[in-house]
GROMACS .gro file of C-alpha atoms in nm:
model
  431
    1MET     CA    1  -1.252   0.716  -3.003
    2LYS     CA    2  -1.578   0.547  -2.908
    3GLN     CA    3  -1.541   0.245  -2.682
    4ASP     CA    4  -1.700  -0.088  -2.773
    5MET     CA    5  -1.966  -0.189  -2.523
    6ILE     CA    6  -2.116  -0.506  -2.377
    7VAL     CA    7  -2.475  -0.443  -2.263
    8ILE     CA    8  -2.597  -0.612  -1.943
    9LEU     CA    9  -2.975  -0.650  -1.917
   10ASP     CA   10  -3.099  -0.662  -1.559
   11LEU     CA   11  -3.325  -0.963  -1.511
   12GLY     CA   12  -3.318  -0.964  -1.133
   13SER     CA   13  -2.951  -1.020  -1.050
   14THR     CA   14  -2.793  -0.858  -0.746
   15GLU     CA   15  -2.450  -0.895  -0.910
   16ASN     CA   16  -2.494  -0.675  -1.217
   17THR     CA   17  -2.225  -0.431  -1.107
   18VAL     CA   18  -1.983  -0.718  -1.037
   19LEU     CA   19  -2.029  -0.838  -1.395
   20ALA     CA   20  -1.992  -0.486  -1.535
   21ARG     CA   21  -1.668  -0.444  -1.340
   22GLU     CA   22  -1.535  -0.778  -1.467
   23ILE     CA   23  -1.599  -0.675  -1.828
   24ARG     CA   24  -1.438  -0.334  -1.776
   25GLY     CA   25  -1.146  -0.517  -1.618
   26LEU     CA   26  -1.096  -0.687  -1.956
   27GLY     CA   27  -1.062  -0.342  -2.113
   28VAL     CA   28  -1.412  -0.337  -2.263
   29TYR     CA   29  -1.676  -0.087  -2.155
   30SER     CA   30  -2.002  -0.223  -2.005
   31GLU     CA   31  -2.330  -0.070  -1.887
   32ILE     CA   32  -2.643  -0.204  -1.717
   33TYR     CA   33  -2.984  -0.148  -1.878
   34PRO     CA   34  -3.340  -0.244  -1.774
   35HIS     CA   35  -3.483  -0.573  -1.895
   36ASP     CA   36  -3.767  -0.412  -2.093
   37ILE     CA   37  -3.543  -0.213  -2.328
   38THR     CA   38  -3.686  -0.209  -2.683
   39ALA     CA   39  -3.505  -0.344  -2.988
   40GLN     CA   40  -3.472   0.011  -3.125
   41GLU     CA   41  -3.326   0.140  -2.797
   42LEU     CA   42  -3.075  -0.145  -2.801
   43LYS     CA   43  -2.979  -0.067  -3.162
   44ASN     CA   44  -2.930   0.298  -3.065
   45ILE     CA   45  -2.666   0.217  -2.801
   46PRO     CA   46  -2.336   0.329  -2.959
   47ASN     CA   47  -2.085   0.052  -3.031
   48ALA     CA   48  -2.287  -0.223  -2.858
   49LYS     CA   49  -2.112  -0.550  -2.948
   50GLY     CA   50  -2.305  -0.804  -2.740
   51VAL     CA   51  -2.567  -0.857  -2.470
   52ILE     CA   52  -2.561  -1.051  -2.142
   53LEU     CA   53  -2.889  -1.142  -1.974
   54TYR     CA   54  -2.837  -1.175  -1.599
   55GLY     CA   55  -3.116  -1.338  -1.399
   56GLY     CA   56  -3.137  -1.361  -1.023
   57PRO     CA   57  -3.344  -1.345  -0.705
   58ASN     CA   58  -3.540  -1.036  -0.816
   59ARG     CA   59  -3.662  -1.188  -1.144
   60VAL     CA   60  -4.026  -1.209  -1.023
   61VAL     CA   61  -4.206  -0.873  -1.031
   62ASP     CA   62  -4.573  -0.848  -0.927
   63GLY     CA   63  -4.598  -1.226  -0.935
   64VAL     CA   64  -4.469  -1.255  -1.293
   65GLU     CA   65  -4.124  -1.373  -1.399
   66ILE     CA   66  -3.974  -1.104  -1.620
   67ASP     CA   67  -3.802  -1.160  -1.954
   68VAL     CA   68  -3.665  -0.949  -2.237
   69ARG     CA   69  -3.867  -0.858  -2.544
   70PRO     CA   70  -3.841  -1.141  -2.803
   71GLU     CA   71  -3.757  -0.894  -3.083
   72LEU     CA   72  -3.421  -0.819  -2.914
   73TYR     CA   73  -3.287  -1.145  -3.056
   74GLU     CA   74  -3.348  -1.008  -3.407
   75THR     CA   75  -3.100  -0.721  -3.363
   76GLY     CA   76  -2.812  -0.943  -3.475
   77LEU     CA   77  -2.615  -0.899  -3.153
   78PRO     CA   78  -2.467  -1.204  -2.977
   79PHE     CA   79  -2.644  -1.300  -2.650
   80MET     CA   80  -2.518  -1.476  -2.337
   81ALA     CA   81  -2.750  -1.580  -2.052
   82ILE     CA   82  -2.655  -1.627  -1.686
   83ASP     CA   83  -2.912  -1.777  -1.446
   84HIS     CA   84  -3.178  -1.733  -1.714
   85ALA     CA   85  -3.320  -1.965  -1.978
   86PRO     CA   86  -3.416  -1.777  -2.294
   87ALA     CA   87  -3.453  -1.935  -2.636
   88LYS     CA   88  -3.196  -1.776  -2.862
   89CYS     CA   89  -2.861  -1.728  -2.688
   90GLN     CA   90  -2.517  -1.813  -2.822
   91ALA     CA   91  -2.421  -1.923  -2.468
   92SER     CA   92  -2.617  -2.004  -2.152
   93TYR     CA   93  -2.489  -2.073  -1.800
   94LYS     CA   94  -2.666  -2.164  -1.479
   95SER     CA   95  -2.454  -1.941  -1.254
   96TRP     CA   96  -2.187  -1.672  -1.249
   97GLU     CA   97  -1.930  -1.929  -1.133
   98GLU     CA   98  -2.002  -2.132  -1.448
   99ALA     CA   99  -2.005  -1.827  -1.676
  100ALA     CA  100  -1.698  -1.646  -1.542
  101PRO     CA  101  -1.434  -1.865  -1.714
  102GLN     CA  102  -1.616  -1.817  -2.048
  103LEU     CA  103  -1.663  -1.441  -2.021
  104LYS     CA  104  -1.339  -1.344  -2.196
  105SER     CA  105  -1.412  -1.574  -2.491
  106PHE     CA  106  -1.766  -1.436  -2.527
  107VAL     CA  107  -1.649  -1.074  -2.516
  108PHE     CA  108  -1.356  -1.104  -2.757
  109ASP     CA  109  -1.427  -1.411  -2.975
  110THR     CA  110  -1.807  -1.414  -3.000
  111CYS     CA  111  -1.873  -1.037  -2.979
  112GLN     CA  112  -1.547  -0.931  -3.147
  113ALA     CA  113  -1.518  -0.643  -2.899
  114GLU     CA  114  -1.198  -0.441  -2.889
  115ALA     CA  115  -1.019  -0.373  -2.559
  116ASN     CA  116  -1.026   0.005  -2.591
  117TRP     CA  117  -1.173   0.104  -2.253
  118ASN     CA  118  -0.905   0.300  -2.066
  119MET     CA  119  -0.879   0.634  -1.887
  120GLU     CA  120  -0.699   0.817  -2.167
  121ASN     CA  121  -0.975   0.728  -2.415
  122PHE     CA  122  -1.246   0.802  -2.158
  123ILE     CA  123  -1.103   1.148  -2.082
  124ALA     CA  124  -1.066   1.230  -2.453
  125ASP     CA  125  -1.426   1.122  -2.521
  126GLN     CA  126  -1.568   1.320  -2.230
  127ILE     CA  127  -1.379   1.636  -2.325
  128GLU     CA  128  -1.526   1.609  -2.676
  129LEU     CA  129  -1.878   1.543  -2.541
  130VAL     CA  130  -1.862   1.832  -2.291
  131ARG     CA  131  -1.743   2.074  -2.558
  132ARG     CA  132  -2.023   1.962  -2.787
  133GLN     CA  133  -2.285   1.998  -2.509
  134VAL     CA  134  -2.168   2.331  -2.367
  135GLY     CA  135  -2.044   2.510  -2.679
  136ASP     CA  136  -1.942   2.865  -2.584
  137ARG     CA  137  -2.173   2.882  -2.280
  138LYS     CA  138  -2.090   2.869  -1.907
  139VAL     CA  139  -2.097   2.601  -1.638
  140LEU     CA  140  -2.128   2.634  -1.258
  141LEU     CA  141  -1.989   2.370  -1.022
  142ALA     CA  142  -2.012   2.332  -0.644
  143LEU     CA  143  -1.656   2.228  -0.557
  144SER     CA  144  -1.646   2.068  -0.212
  145GLY     CA  145  -1.292   1.934  -0.244
  146GLY     CA  146  -1.427   1.577  -0.237
  147VAL     CA  147  -1.306   1.320  -0.489
  148ASP     CA  148  -1.601   1.337  -0.729
  149SER     CA  149  -1.632   1.718  -0.744
  150SER     CA  150  -1.254   1.761  -0.771
  151VAL     CA  151  -1.226   1.517  -1.063
  152VAL     CA  152  -1.528   1.674  -1.239
  153ALA     CA  153  -1.377   2.019  -1.194
  154THR     CA  154  -1.040   1.911  -1.335
  155LEU     CA  155  -1.198   1.741  -1.636
  156LEU     CA  156  -1.421   2.042  -1.705
  157ILE     CA  157  -1.125   2.282  -1.676
  158ARG     CA  158  -0.944   2.075  -1.938
  159ALA     CA  159  -1.254   2.075  -2.160
  160ILE     CA  160  -1.381   2.433  -2.134
  161GLY     CA  161  -1.130   2.630  -1.924
  162LYS     CA  162  -1.260   2.969  -1.810
  163GLN     CA  163  -1.617   2.885  -1.914
  164LEU     CA  164  -1.633   2.695  -1.583
  165THR     CA  165  -1.689   2.874  -1.253
  166CYS     CA  166  -1.628   2.671  -0.936
  167VAL     CA  167  -1.784   2.777  -0.607
  168HIS     CA  168  -1.617   2.645  -0.292
  169VAL     CA  169  -1.814   2.711   0.026
  170ASN     CA  170  -1.620   2.681   0.351
  171HIS     CA  171  -1.890   2.613   0.610
  172GLY     CA  172  -1.641   2.613   0.897
  173LEU     CA  173  -1.678   2.236   0.933
  174MET     CA  174  -1.399   2.136   0.693
  175ARG     CA  175  -1.099   1.929   0.800
  176LYS     CA  176  -0.771   2.106   0.865
  177GLY     CA  177  -0.618   2.252   0.550
  178GLU     CA  178  -0.894   2.137   0.312
  179SER     CA  179  -1.015   2.473   0.186
  180GLU     CA  180  -0.654   2.590   0.153
  181SER     CA  181  -0.581   2.277  -0.053
  182VAL     CA  182  -0.876   2.345  -0.286
  183ILE     CA  183  -0.757   2.704  -0.341
  184GLU     CA  184  -0.396   2.595  -0.400
  185VAL     CA  185  -0.480   2.322  -0.652
  186PHE     CA  186  -0.765   2.482  -0.844
  187LYS     CA  187  -0.692   2.853  -0.830
  188ASN     CA  188  -0.311   2.860  -0.815
  189GLN     CA  189  -0.215   2.545  -1.007
  190LEU     CA  190  -0.503   2.491  -1.250
  191ASP     CA  191  -0.592   2.862  -1.291
  192ALA     CA  192  -0.964   2.792  -1.247
  193ASN     CA  193  -1.234   3.053  -1.206
  194LEU     CA  194  -1.279   2.984  -0.836
  195VAL     CA  195  -1.520   3.170  -0.610
  196TYR     CA  196  -1.421   3.105  -0.249
  197VAL     CA  197  -1.690   3.178   0.008
  198ASP     CA  198  -1.591   3.175   0.374
  199ALA     CA  199  -1.929   3.125   0.536
  200SER     CA  200  -1.790   2.980   0.861
  201GLU     CA  201  -1.943   3.240   1.093
  202ARG     CA  202  -2.277   3.220   0.917
  203PHE     CA  203  -2.298   2.841   0.958
  204LEU     CA  204  -2.164   2.828   1.315
  205THR     CA  205  -2.407   3.100   1.426
  206LYS     CA  206  -2.700   2.905   1.277
  207LEU     CA  207  -2.582   2.589   1.457
  208GLU     CA  208  -2.549   2.742   1.803
  209ASN     CA  209  -2.728   2.533   2.068
  210VAL     CA  210  -2.852   2.281   1.808
  211ALA     CA  211  -2.787   1.931   1.948
  212ASP     CA  212  -3.008   1.698   1.741
  213PRO     CA  213  -2.802   1.536   1.459
  214GLU     CA  214  -3.087   1.552   1.206
  215ASP     CA  215  -3.150   1.918   1.284
  216LYS     CA  216  -2.778   1.988   1.236
  217ARG     CA  217  -2.780   1.809   0.900
  218LYS     CA  218  -3.086   2.002   0.781
  219ILE     CA  219  -2.940   2.337   0.884
  220ILE     CA  220  -2.603   2.266   0.719
  221GLY     CA  221  -2.761   2.131   0.398
  222GLY     CA  222  -3.018   2.409   0.374
  223GLU     CA  223  -2.769   2.685   0.445
  224PHE     CA  224  -2.527   2.544   0.187
  225ILE     CA  225  -2.800   2.562  -0.079
  226ARG     CA  226  -2.877   2.922   0.018
  227VAL     CA  227  -2.511   3.027  -0.003
  228PHE     CA  228  -2.466   2.848  -0.335
  229GLU     CA  229  -2.785   3.009  -0.469
  230GLU     CA  230  -2.666   3.357  -0.363
  231GLU     CA  231  -2.335   3.305  -0.545
  232ALA     CA  232  -2.509   3.166  -0.855
  233ARG     CA  233  -2.729   3.475  -0.881
  234LYS     CA  234  -2.420   3.700  -0.881
  235LEU     CA  235  -2.291   3.529  -1.196
  236GLU     CA  236  -2.418   3.603  -1.544
  237GLY     CA  237  -2.480   3.369  -1.834
  238ILE     CA  238  -2.464   3.040  -1.643
  239GLU     CA  239  -2.669   2.775  -1.825
  240PHE     CA  240  -2.521   2.449  -1.694
  241LEU     CA  241  -2.466   2.287  -1.356
  242GLY     CA  242  -2.170   2.048  -1.330
  243GLN     CA  243  -2.225   1.747  -1.103
  244GLY     CA  244  -2.018   1.460  -0.972
  245THR     CA  245  -2.282   1.194  -1.043
  246ILE     CA  246  -2.108   0.856  -1.074
  247TYR     CA  247  -2.229   0.521  -1.207
  248PRO     CA  248  -2.339   0.370  -0.871
  249ASP     CA  249  -2.571   0.672  -0.830
  250ILE     CA  250  -2.742   0.575  -1.157
  251VAL     CA  251  -2.756   0.206  -1.069
  252GLU     CA  252  -2.909   0.292  -0.730
  253SER     CA  253  -3.176   0.491  -0.911
  254GLY     CA  254  -3.332   0.159  -0.998
  255THR     CA  255  -3.192  -0.050  -1.281
  256LYS     CA  256  -3.291  -0.365  -1.093
  257THR     CA  257  -3.598  -0.445  -1.304
  258ALA     CA  258  -3.690  -0.074  -1.311
  259LYS     CA  259  -3.849   0.098  -1.610
  260ALA     CA  260  -3.553   0.322  -1.689
  261VAL     CA  261  -3.205   0.420  -1.581
  262LYS     CA  262  -3.248   0.762  -1.420
  263SER     CA  263  -2.972   1.008  -1.341
  264HIS     CA  264  -2.926   1.059  -0.968
  265HIS     CA  265  -2.907   1.433  -0.889
  266ASN     CA  266  -2.643   1.494  -0.624
  267VAL     CA  267  -2.726   1.859  -0.568
  268GLY     CA  268  -3.091   1.862  -0.468
  269GLY     CA  269  -3.308   2.140  -0.338
  270LEU     CA  270  -3.198   2.425  -0.563
  271PRO     CA  271  -3.475   2.681  -0.630
  272GLU     CA  272  -3.687   2.614  -0.938
  273ASP     CA  273  -3.601   2.947  -1.097
  274LEU     CA  274  -3.234   2.841  -1.113
  275LYS     CA  275  -3.290   2.627  -1.420
  276PHE     CA  276  -2.964   2.459  -1.521
  277GLU     CA  277  -2.895   2.184  -1.769
  278LEU     CA  278  -2.676   1.915  -1.609
  279VAL     CA  279  -2.320   1.830  -1.713
  280GLU     CA  280  -2.222   1.492  -1.564
  281PRO     CA  281  -1.901   1.363  -1.726
  282LEU     CA  282  -1.830   1.098  -1.458
  283LYS     CA  283  -2.168   0.926  -1.469
  284GLN     CA  284  -2.019   0.619  -1.642
  285LEU     CA  285  -1.753   0.555  -1.376
  286PHE     CA  286  -1.736   0.343  -1.062
  287LYS     CA  287  -1.564   0.504  -0.759
  288ASP     CA  288  -1.223   0.346  -0.815
  289GLU     CA  289  -1.242   0.449  -1.181
  290VAL     CA  290  -1.312   0.808  -1.068
  291ARG     CA  291  -0.989   0.795  -0.865
  292ALA     CA  292  -0.799   0.652  -1.165
  293CYS     CA  293  -0.942   0.935  -1.377
  294GLY     CA  294  -0.827   1.194  -1.122
  295LEU     CA  295  -0.472   1.056  -1.124
  296ALA     CA  296  -0.471   1.048  -1.507
  297LEU     CA  297  -0.578   1.415  -1.503
  298GLY     CA  298  -0.283   1.500  -1.276
  299LEU     CA  299  -0.465   1.566  -0.946
  300PRO     CA  300  -0.252   1.517  -0.632
  301ALA     CA  301  -0.291   1.174  -0.469
  302GLU     CA  302  -0.402   1.332  -0.138
  303MET     CA  303  -0.705   1.478  -0.314
  304VAL     CA  304  -0.780   1.165  -0.520
  305TYR     CA  305  -0.760   0.935  -0.217
  306ARG     CA  306  -0.941   1.174   0.014
  307GLN     CA  307  -1.121   1.005   0.302
  308PRO     CA  308  -1.498   0.959   0.270
  309PHE     CA  309  -1.644   1.264   0.440
  310PRO     CA  310  -2.007   1.330   0.539
  311GLY     CA  311  -2.180   1.631   0.383
  312PRO     CA  312  -2.216   1.807   0.721
  313GLY     CA  313  -1.840   1.763   0.768
  314LEU     CA  314  -1.704   1.783   1.120
  315GLY     CA  315  -2.047   1.898   1.234
  316VAL     CA  316  -2.152   1.537   1.297
  317ARG     CA  317  -1.820   1.447   1.462
  318CYS     CA  318  -1.850   1.728   1.716
  319LEU     CA  319  -2.130   1.548   1.899
  320GLY     CA  320  -2.431   1.734   2.034
  321ALA     CA  321  -2.446   2.114   2.015
  322ILE     CA  322  -2.136   2.235   1.830
  323THR     CA  323  -1.896   2.459   2.022
  324ARG     CA  324  -1.591   2.623   1.866
  325GLU     CA  325  -1.372   2.475   2.138
  326ARG     CA  326  -1.474   2.116   2.062
  327LEU     CA  327  -1.482   2.176   1.687
  328GLU     CA  328  -1.118   2.284   1.704
  329ALA     CA  329  -1.035   1.971   1.907
  330VAL     CA  330  -1.196   1.751   1.641
  331ARG     CA  331  -1.013   1.932   1.359
  332GLU     CA  332  -0.670   1.916   1.525
  333SER     CA  333  -0.700   1.556   1.647
  334ASP     CA  334  -0.826   1.444   1.305
  335ALA     CA  335  -0.522   1.605   1.139
  336ILE     CA  336  -0.287   1.421   1.377
  337LEU     CA  337  -0.466   1.088   1.311
  338ARG     CA  338  -0.440   1.132   0.933
  339GLU     CA  339  -0.074   1.231   0.958
  340GLU     CA  340   0.021   0.929   1.171
  341PHE     CA  341  -0.186   0.683   0.966
  342LYS     CA  342  -0.005   0.804   0.654
  343LYS     CA  343   0.336   0.757   0.823
  344ALA     CA  344   0.235   0.402   0.927
  345GLY     CA  345   0.110   0.313   0.578
  346LEU     CA  346  -0.247   0.281   0.700
  347ASP     CA  347  -0.389   0.561   0.486
  348LYS     CA  348  -0.434   0.331   0.183
  349LYS     CA  349  -0.519   0.020   0.387
  350VAL     CA  350  -0.801   0.152   0.608
  351TRP     CA  351  -1.127   0.250   0.438
  352GLN     CA  352  -1.220   0.532   0.677
  353TYR     CA  353  -1.067   0.680   0.991
  354PHE     CA  354  -1.151   0.991   1.190
  355THR     CA  355  -1.187   1.138   1.538
  356ILE     CA  356  -1.494   1.234   1.739
  357VAL     CA  357  -1.526   1.469   2.036
  358PRO     CA  358  -1.840   1.414   2.251
  359ASP     CA  359  -2.017   1.685   2.448
  360PHE     CA  360  -1.905   1.574   2.794
  361LYS     CA  361  -1.588   1.609   3.000
  362SER     CA  362  -1.397   1.384   3.237
  363VAL     CA  363  -1.157   1.454   3.522
  364GLY     CA  364  -0.783   1.438   3.453
  365VAL     CA  365  -0.448   1.584   3.555
  366ARG     CA  366  -0.259   1.858   3.372
  367ASP     CA  367   0.049   2.041   3.506
  368ASN     CA  368   0.009   1.865   3.843
  369ALA     CA  369  -0.341   2.003   3.883
  370ARG     CA  370  -0.691   1.863   3.837
  371CYS     CA  371  -0.845   1.936   3.497
  372PHE     CA  372  -1.188   1.875   3.351
  373GLU     CA  373  -1.155   1.822   2.973
  374TYR     CA  374  -1.290   1.636   2.671
  375PRO     CA  375  -1.208   1.286   2.543
  376VAL     CA  376  -1.114   1.222   2.179
  377ILE     CA  377  -1.251   0.900   2.028
  378ILE     CA  378  -1.069   0.738   1.734
  379ARG     CA  379  -1.266   0.539   1.476
  380ALA     CA  380  -1.102   0.328   1.203
  381VAL     CA  381  -1.316   0.088   0.997
  382ASN     CA  382  -1.298  -0.129   0.686
  383THR     CA  383  -1.593  -0.203   0.460
  384VAL     CA  384  -1.680  -0.298   0.104
  385ASP     CA  385  -2.029  -0.152   0.073
  386ALA     CA  386  -2.071   0.055   0.395
  387MET     CA  387  -2.357  -0.177   0.495
  388THR     CA  388  -2.132  -0.366   0.738
  389ALA     CA  389  -1.794  -0.263   0.878
  390THR     CA  390  -1.509  -0.421   1.073
  391ILE     CA  391  -1.256  -0.255   1.301
  392GLU     CA  392  -0.895  -0.202   1.192
  393GLN     CA  393  -0.666  -0.363   1.450
  394VAL     CA  394  -0.410  -0.084   1.471
  395GLU     CA  395  -0.072  -0.178   1.619
  396TRP     CA  396  -0.020  -0.054   1.976
  397PRO     CA  397   0.291   0.159   1.898
  398VAL     CA  398   0.090   0.351   1.636
  399LEU     CA  399  -0.203   0.406   1.873
  400LEU     CA  400   0.031   0.514   2.153
  401LYS     CA  401   0.206   0.764   1.925
  402ILE     CA  402  -0.130   0.912   1.814
  403THR     CA  403  -0.250   0.928   2.175
  404ASP     CA  404   0.069   1.099   2.290
  405ARG     CA  405   0.048   1.362   2.017
  406ILE     CA  406  -0.321   1.435   2.074
  407MET     CA  407  -0.271   1.474   2.450
  408LYS     CA  408   0.024   1.711   2.399
  409GLU     CA  409  -0.091   1.909   2.096
  410VAL     CA  410  -0.470   1.938   2.119
  411LYS     CA  411  -0.616   2.186   2.366
  412ASN     CA  412  -0.888   2.090   2.616
  413VAL     CA  413  -0.836   1.712   2.575
  414ASN     CA  414  -0.725   1.473   2.851
  415ARG     CA  415  -0.826   1.128   2.717
  416VAL     CA  416  -0.801   0.927   2.393
  417CYS     CA  417  -1.027   0.625   2.334
  418TYR     CA  418  -1.041   0.371   2.049
  419ASP     CA  419  -1.386   0.265   1.927
  420LEU     CA  420  -1.396  -0.116   1.887
  421SER     CA  421  -1.761  -0.140   1.776
  422PRO     CA  422  -1.832  -0.304   1.437
  423LYS     CA  423  -2.132  -0.228   1.217
  424PRO     CA  424  -2.382  -0.360   1.318
  425ASN     CA  425  -2.465  -0.282   1.596
  426ALA     CA  426  -2.279   0.047   1.570
  427THR     CA  427  -2.289   0.267   1.261
  428ILE     CA  428  -1.975   0.406   1.097
  429GLU     CA  429  -2.043   0.767   1.201
  430TRP     CA  430  -2.159   0.851   1.555
  431GLU     CA  431  -2.430   1.093   1.447
   0.00000   0.00000   0.00000
């Protein structure tokens, strides 16, 4: 079942995604396109029922105020304008505040769109599209255990089953139990073709004595590509690469008055001789829609609501040169924090929370004797766009319980600190 669509043309607004979300919230699919789309390109958009022109602060490009091509009005589609003054629109409003109350009427009464945008229809459509694209050929997917890759993997398993091979690389910097969870869900429950690569020693050896955060990131990213490439070469007949590209990736590629909407490639740096065609079934979804898709596909909530996690994993939370001793302290303290936040109901409330272990020690007392051990720093922040962040004011009893457990259960730790620094001036991660 093909969903009806309302097309948003970007004429300089910074709120295009807000509008798209509002329309999807009405049960009608919506996508953002560049302002200079041709009439033929607009006609070729499947099930387009209406167009909204959204002006804004970026409407002047190279000294010229941009507008749509006049021939677009001859396509027969209804047009609405927000913060833009074209000639031939069924409705025109000076601002979003003025337009918002009329949006529902425009979508359903003027455009005659049907509210058929939901996860069940989306999943059914994507399964059909993937089967049509892939046929009887094979797909390779790097499965990190993150939300996007996990949902892509589950959808592809439903679409093409054993034609998909997932490669999960454990770089030794995963959180406690994450690789085991990936194996349990995908290999044991979903019966996926899963190649598990334990490259922990390989990564940790490469990272020995490397203290600079950027150097650590480059080593981890580069080594991951090499491991993935080695595994890809062992497999025969792979023609497609599955990716967890999502709609914000595409929007960030430059729909704001850009020439075209370009796919954002999440897995960069693969060798040129590994020529894969991309399979990106989530590229129409916003992040919360990806989570809704995962739940609809039957993934466990812990996987769907997984904490945002940097690509280098715990490597950038074990500050300075990584040692196995401090890496273990980060992993164990992080597990305790997640466990206690879940018990306190904070796991759904707080956007991101984790622990950090710096590369210095402080004096303390253990078993009535002086000890020289590491501190654990707790970070818990809330944000909408990750550009700014506020601190979660965790109740004292919860913090005291976490502190008590970390001090008793985590080796080589004699202090627990709570980071109260918002962004800015601090960043969310420490490295």
